[in-house]
């Protein structure tokens, strides 16, 4: 029996006014290394979701701008950036439908926040106002910071990455506040910030607040997240 390479959908974001949609190549390369076939899912409205999911074996929810705080019961904050109502609508619909189907999901940075909001959770709007800056989750520049994350030892995340403490590339100013339904926290920064969540059911769902794609090409621990997704999505030709 020959294994069929699973088709993995990756979300995308507008790359500029009138200039199409964009998914950083590091995400795509990590999926290809894992043995998957990447396809892009641009934010073009919730009516695309059903057709996408009928053709996909797995899903990567990539990073990007903030989610509209009204969608999780919060007011606007001066630090919120890059709001995109169509992207929010498309990706929340996609996330909820994929969860309902039990589709394997890897969610990264904004993707983690999408999963939490889709499940009824809420977000801290600006982490420095909540936990201070002893652990630097985002620098003033676009260069990611690096900090440790402690992983629950009996979790799918620990089993997938092969470690209970990992160094992570970080660039975010929001994080989980109230955890959504049927989710569990499985990773934390030293300041207590939730850095990873998973499903409380048997579904393959790993959501991380950091950016594993940035170092996956040289760090097998980070590449293992993409490997685990593709393995969970794998089909066998009969």
GROMACS .gro file of C-alpha atoms in nm:
model
  238
    1UNK     CA    1   0.000   0.000   0.000
    2UNK     CA    2   0.132   0.339  -0.099
    3UNK     CA    3   0.085   0.628   0.137
    4UNK     CA    4  -0.093   0.927  -0.012
    5UNK     CA    5   0.057   1.260   0.088
    6UNK     CA    6  -0.205   1.445   0.295
    7UNK     CA    7  -0.327   1.784   0.178
    8UNK     CA    8  -0.270   2.047   0.445
    9UNK     CA    9  -0.452   2.380   0.427
   10UNK     CA   10  -0.273   2.689   0.557
   11UNK     CA   11  -0.448   3.018   0.623
   12UNK     CA   12  -0.318   3.336   0.458
   13UNK     CA   13  -0.344   3.711   0.502
   14UNK     CA   14  -0.357   4.013   0.271
   15UNK     CA   15  -0.004   4.108   0.168
   16UNK     CA   16  -0.093   4.466   0.080
   17UNK     CA   17  -0.369   4.669  -0.078
   18UNK     CA   18  -0.444   4.506  -0.412
   19UNK     CA   19  -0.143   4.272  -0.395
   20UNK     CA   20  -0.292   3.933  -0.315
   21UNK     CA   21  -0.251   3.705  -0.015
   22UNK     CA   22   0.051   3.582   0.171
   23UNK     CA   23   0.168   3.285   0.379
   24UNK     CA   24   0.534   3.300   0.488
   25UNK     CA   25   0.739   3.032   0.319
   26UNK     CA   26   0.866   2.888   0.649
   27UNK     CA   27   0.521   2.741   0.716
   28UNK     CA   28   0.506   2.585   0.371
   29UNK     CA   29   0.857   2.443   0.391
   30UNK     CA   30   0.784   2.283   0.728
   31UNK     CA   31   0.472   2.112   0.590
   32UNK     CA   32   0.666   1.985   0.286
   33UNK     CA   33   0.948   1.851   0.506
   34UNK     CA   34   0.684   1.666   0.708
   35UNK     CA   35   0.552   1.499   0.392
   36UNK     CA   36   0.240   1.707   0.338
   37UNK     CA   37   0.108   1.894   0.035
   38UNK     CA   38   0.043   2.260   0.131
   39UNK     CA   39  -0.243   2.464  -0.013
   40UNK     CA   40  -0.330   2.823   0.078
   41UNK     CA   41  -0.666   2.931   0.220
   42UNK     CA   42  -0.708   3.307   0.164
   43UNK     CA   43  -0.958   3.507   0.372
   44UNK     CA   44  -1.242   3.528   0.121
   45UNK     CA   45  -1.545   3.467   0.341
   46UNK     CA   46  -1.704   3.189   0.543
   47UNK     CA   47  -1.888   3.049   0.240
   48UNK     CA   48  -1.556   2.897   0.124
   49UNK     CA   49  -1.516   2.679   0.432
   50UNK     CA   50  -1.724   2.376   0.338
   51UNK     CA   51  -1.556   2.337  -0.001
   52UNK     CA   52  -1.211   2.369   0.154
   53UNK     CA   53  -1.268   2.114   0.427
   54UNK     CA   54  -1.406   1.856   0.186
   55UNK     CA   55  -1.063   1.856   0.016
   56UNK     CA   56  -0.830   1.884   0.317
   57UNK     CA   57  -0.673   1.627   0.548
   58UNK     CA   58  -0.526   1.871   0.799
   59UNK     CA   59  -0.511   2.241   0.884
   60UNK     CA   60  -0.249   2.497   0.991
   61UNK     CA   61  -0.382   2.822   1.136
   62UNK     CA   62  -0.093   3.066   1.090
   63UNK     CA   63   0.000   3.385   1.273
   64UNK     CA   64  -0.093   3.744   1.191
   65UNK     CA   65  -0.275   4.047   1.326
   66UNK     CA   66  -0.510   4.069   1.622
   67UNK     CA   67  -0.864   3.933   1.640
   68UNK     CA   68  -1.140   4.191   1.687
   69UNK     CA   69  -1.183   4.204   2.068
   70UNK     CA   70  -1.560   4.235   2.033
   71UNK     CA   71  -1.560   3.872   1.915
   72UNK     CA   72  -1.455   3.759   2.262
   73UNK     CA   73  -1.640   4.016   2.471
   74UNK     CA   74  -1.368   4.277   2.517
   75UNK     CA   75  -1.340   4.646   2.435
   76UNK     CA   76  -1.092   4.800   2.192
   77UNK     CA   77  -0.736   4.859   2.318
   78UNK     CA   78  -0.487   5.112   2.183
   79UNK     CA   79  -0.227   4.843   2.108
   80UNK     CA   80  -0.450   4.633   1.882
   81UNK     CA   81  -0.331   4.620   1.521
   82UNK     CA   82  -0.412   4.485   1.173
   83UNK     CA   83  -0.779   4.408   1.232
   84UNK     CA   84  -0.941   4.235   0.935
   85UNK     CA   85  -1.313   4.150   0.970
   86UNK     CA   86  -1.317   3.922   0.665
   87UNK     CA   87  -1.017   3.728   0.791
   88UNK     CA   88  -1.175   3.693   1.136
   89UNK     CA   89  -1.504   3.572   0.986
   90UNK     CA   90  -1.338   3.328   0.748
   91UNK     CA   91  -1.096   3.180   0.998
   92UNK     CA   92  -1.337   3.153   1.291
   93UNK     CA   93  -1.584   2.970   1.067
   94UNK     CA   94  -1.302   2.749   0.936
   95UNK     CA   95  -1.176   2.672   1.287
   96UNK     CA   96  -1.518   2.583   1.425
   97UNK     CA   97  -1.600   2.360   1.129
   98UNK     CA   98  -1.262   2.183   1.141
   99UNK     CA   99  -1.300   2.123   1.514
  100UNK     CA  100  -1.648   1.981   1.461
  101UNK     CA  101  -1.511   1.741   1.198
  102UNK     CA  102  -1.224   1.630   1.421
  103UNK     CA  103  -0.972   1.740   1.157
  104UNK     CA  104  -0.607   1.745   1.273
  105UNK     CA  105  -0.509   2.106   1.348
  106UNK     CA  106  -0.183   2.286   1.423
  107UNK     CA  107  -0.249   2.645   1.533
  108UNK     CA  108   0.031   2.900   1.563
  109UNK     CA  109   0.031   3.238   1.746
  110UNK     CA  110  -0.287   3.410   1.618
  111UNK     CA  111  -0.402   3.058   1.534
  112UNK     CA  112  -0.397   2.959   1.902
  113UNK     CA  113  -0.601   3.267   1.983
  114UNK     CA  114  -0.850   3.178   1.709
  115UNK     CA  115  -0.898   2.831   1.853
  116UNK     CA  116  -0.958   2.972   2.200
  117UNK     CA  117  -1.207   3.234   2.078
  118UNK     CA  118  -1.382   2.981   1.853
  119UNK     CA  119  -1.438   2.765   2.161
  120UNK     CA  120  -1.583   3.052   2.366
  121UNK     CA  121  -1.266   3.167   2.541
  122UNK     CA  122  -1.121   3.516   2.577
  123UNK     CA  123  -0.782   3.686   2.541
  124UNK     CA  124  -0.563   3.919   2.741
  125UNK     CA  125  -0.547   4.222   2.512
  126UNK     CA  126  -0.195   4.337   2.605
  127UNK     CA  127   0.031   4.107   2.807
  128UNK     CA  128   0.267   4.370   2.953
  129UNK     CA  129  -0.031   4.511   3.144
  130UNK     CA  130  -0.105   4.165   3.288
  131UNK     CA  131   0.229   3.994   3.355
  132UNK     CA  132   0.482   4.274   3.313
  133UNK     CA  133   0.794   4.228   3.100
  134UNK     CA  134   1.013   3.992   3.302
  135UNK     CA  135   0.956   3.746   3.019
  136UNK     CA  136   0.974   3.939   2.692
  137UNK     CA  137   0.706   3.801   2.458
  138UNK     CA  138   0.755   4.066   2.188
  139UNK     CA  139   1.032   4.313   2.109
  140UNK     CA  140   0.991   4.663   1.969
  141UNK     CA  141   1.138   4.542   1.641
  142UNK     CA  142   1.005   4.263   1.420
  143UNK     CA  143   1.280   4.033   1.549
  144UNK     CA  144   1.132   3.749   1.757
  145UNK     CA  145   1.237   3.713   2.119
  146UNK     CA  146   1.338   3.376   2.263
  147UNK     CA  147   1.210   3.232   2.590
  148UNK     CA  148   1.146   2.896   2.753
  149UNK     CA  149   0.811   2.717   2.768
  150UNK     CA  150   0.738   2.443   3.020
  151UNK     CA  151   0.522   2.162   2.877
  152UNK     CA  152   0.285   1.934   3.067
  153UNK     CA  153   0.467   1.598   3.079
  154UNK     CA  154   0.162   1.380   3.011
  155UNK     CA  155   0.038   1.588   2.717
  156UNK     CA  156   0.014   1.533   2.342
  157UNK     CA  157   0.247   1.832   2.304
  158UNK     CA  158   0.521   1.670   2.514
  159UNK     CA  159   0.480   1.342   2.328
  160UNK     CA  160   0.498   1.519   1.991
  161UNK     CA  161   0.796   1.742   2.069
  162UNK     CA  162   0.978   1.486   2.283
  163UNK     CA  163   1.047   1.740   2.558
  164UNK     CA  164   0.888   1.906   2.861
  165UNK     CA  165   1.088   2.228   2.824
  166UNK     CA  166   1.149   2.399   2.492
  167UNK     CA  167   1.302   2.725   2.376
  168UNK     CA  168   1.064   2.922   2.157
  169UNK     CA  169   1.066   3.210   1.906
  170UNK     CA  170   0.807   3.458   2.027
  171UNK     CA  171   0.635   3.764   1.882
  172UNK     CA  172   0.296   3.831   2.043
  173UNK     CA  173   0.133   4.077   2.280
  174UNK     CA  174  -0.191   3.887   2.347
  175UNK     CA  175  -0.256   3.548   2.505
  176UNK     CA  176  -0.523   3.321   2.651
  177UNK     CA  177  -0.727   3.471   2.935
  178UNK     CA  178  -1.030   3.247   2.991
  179UNK     CA  179  -0.981   2.906   2.834
  180UNK     CA  180  -1.245   2.795   2.582
  181UNK     CA  181  -1.469   2.491   2.615
  182UNK     CA  182  -1.311   2.146   2.571
  183UNK     CA  183  -0.959   2.291   2.575
  184UNK     CA  184  -0.675   2.242   2.821
  185UNK     CA  185  -0.357   2.439   2.880
  186UNK     CA  186  -0.045   2.228   2.821
  187UNK     CA  187   0.238   2.485   2.806
  188UNK     CA  188   0.335   2.792   3.008
  189UNK     CA  189   0.601   3.063   3.006
  190UNK     CA  190   0.791   3.134   3.329
  191UNK     CA  191   0.554   3.426   3.401
  192UNK     CA  192   0.249   3.195   3.388
  193UNK     CA  193   0.133   3.296   3.040
  194UNK     CA  194  -0.046   3.011   2.864
  195UNK     CA  195   0.177   2.924   2.567
  196UNK     CA  196   0.010   2.605   2.440
  197UNK     CA  197  -0.336   2.449   2.445
  198UNK     CA  198  -0.479   2.119   2.326
  199UNK     CA  199  -0.813   1.945   2.296
  200UNK     CA  200  -0.948   1.766   2.601
  201UNK     CA  201  -1.078   1.499   2.361
  202UNK     CA  202  -0.882   1.258   2.142
  203UNK     CA  203  -0.862   1.502   1.849
  204UNK     CA  204  -0.516   1.599   1.723
  205UNK     CA  205  -0.519   1.968   1.813
  206UNK     CA  206  -0.199   2.145   1.908
  207UNK     CA  207  -0.203   2.523   1.944
  208UNK     CA  208   0.115   2.711   2.035
  209UNK     CA  209   0.163   3.080   2.104
  210UNK     CA  210   0.515   3.084   1.961
  211UNK     CA  211   0.642   3.051   1.601
  212UNK     CA  212   0.784   2.699   1.545
  213UNK     CA  213   0.809   2.753   1.170
  214UNK     CA  214   1.092   3.005   1.217
  215UNK     CA  215   1.336   2.744   1.349
  216UNK     CA  216   1.182   2.418   1.225
  217UNK     CA  217   1.439   2.391   0.947
  218UNK     CA  218   1.721   2.346   1.200
  219UNK     CA  219   1.539   2.239   1.520
  220UNK     CA  220   1.381   1.896   1.509
  221UNK     CA  221   1.182   1.968   1.825
  222UNK     CA  222   0.993   2.246   1.644
  223UNK     CA  223   0.968   2.053   1.315
  224UNK     CA  224   0.805   1.772   1.515
  225UNK     CA  225   0.488   1.980   1.544
  226UNK     CA  226   0.446   1.976   1.166
  227UNK     CA  227   0.550   1.611   1.148
  228UNK     CA  228   0.286   1.522   1.405
  229UNK     CA  229   0.017   1.709   1.215
  230UNK     CA  230   0.098   1.539   0.885
  231UNK     CA  231   0.116   1.197   1.050
  232UNK     CA  232  -0.227   1.254   1.206
  233UNK     CA  233  -0.363   1.359   0.866
  234UNK     CA  234  -0.201   1.072   0.677
  235UNK     CA  235  -0.419   0.859   0.448
  236UNK     CA  236  -0.333   0.514   0.320
  237UNK     CA  237  -0.430   0.411  -0.033
  238UNK     CA  238  -0.622   0.082  -0.025
   0.00000   0.00000   0.00000
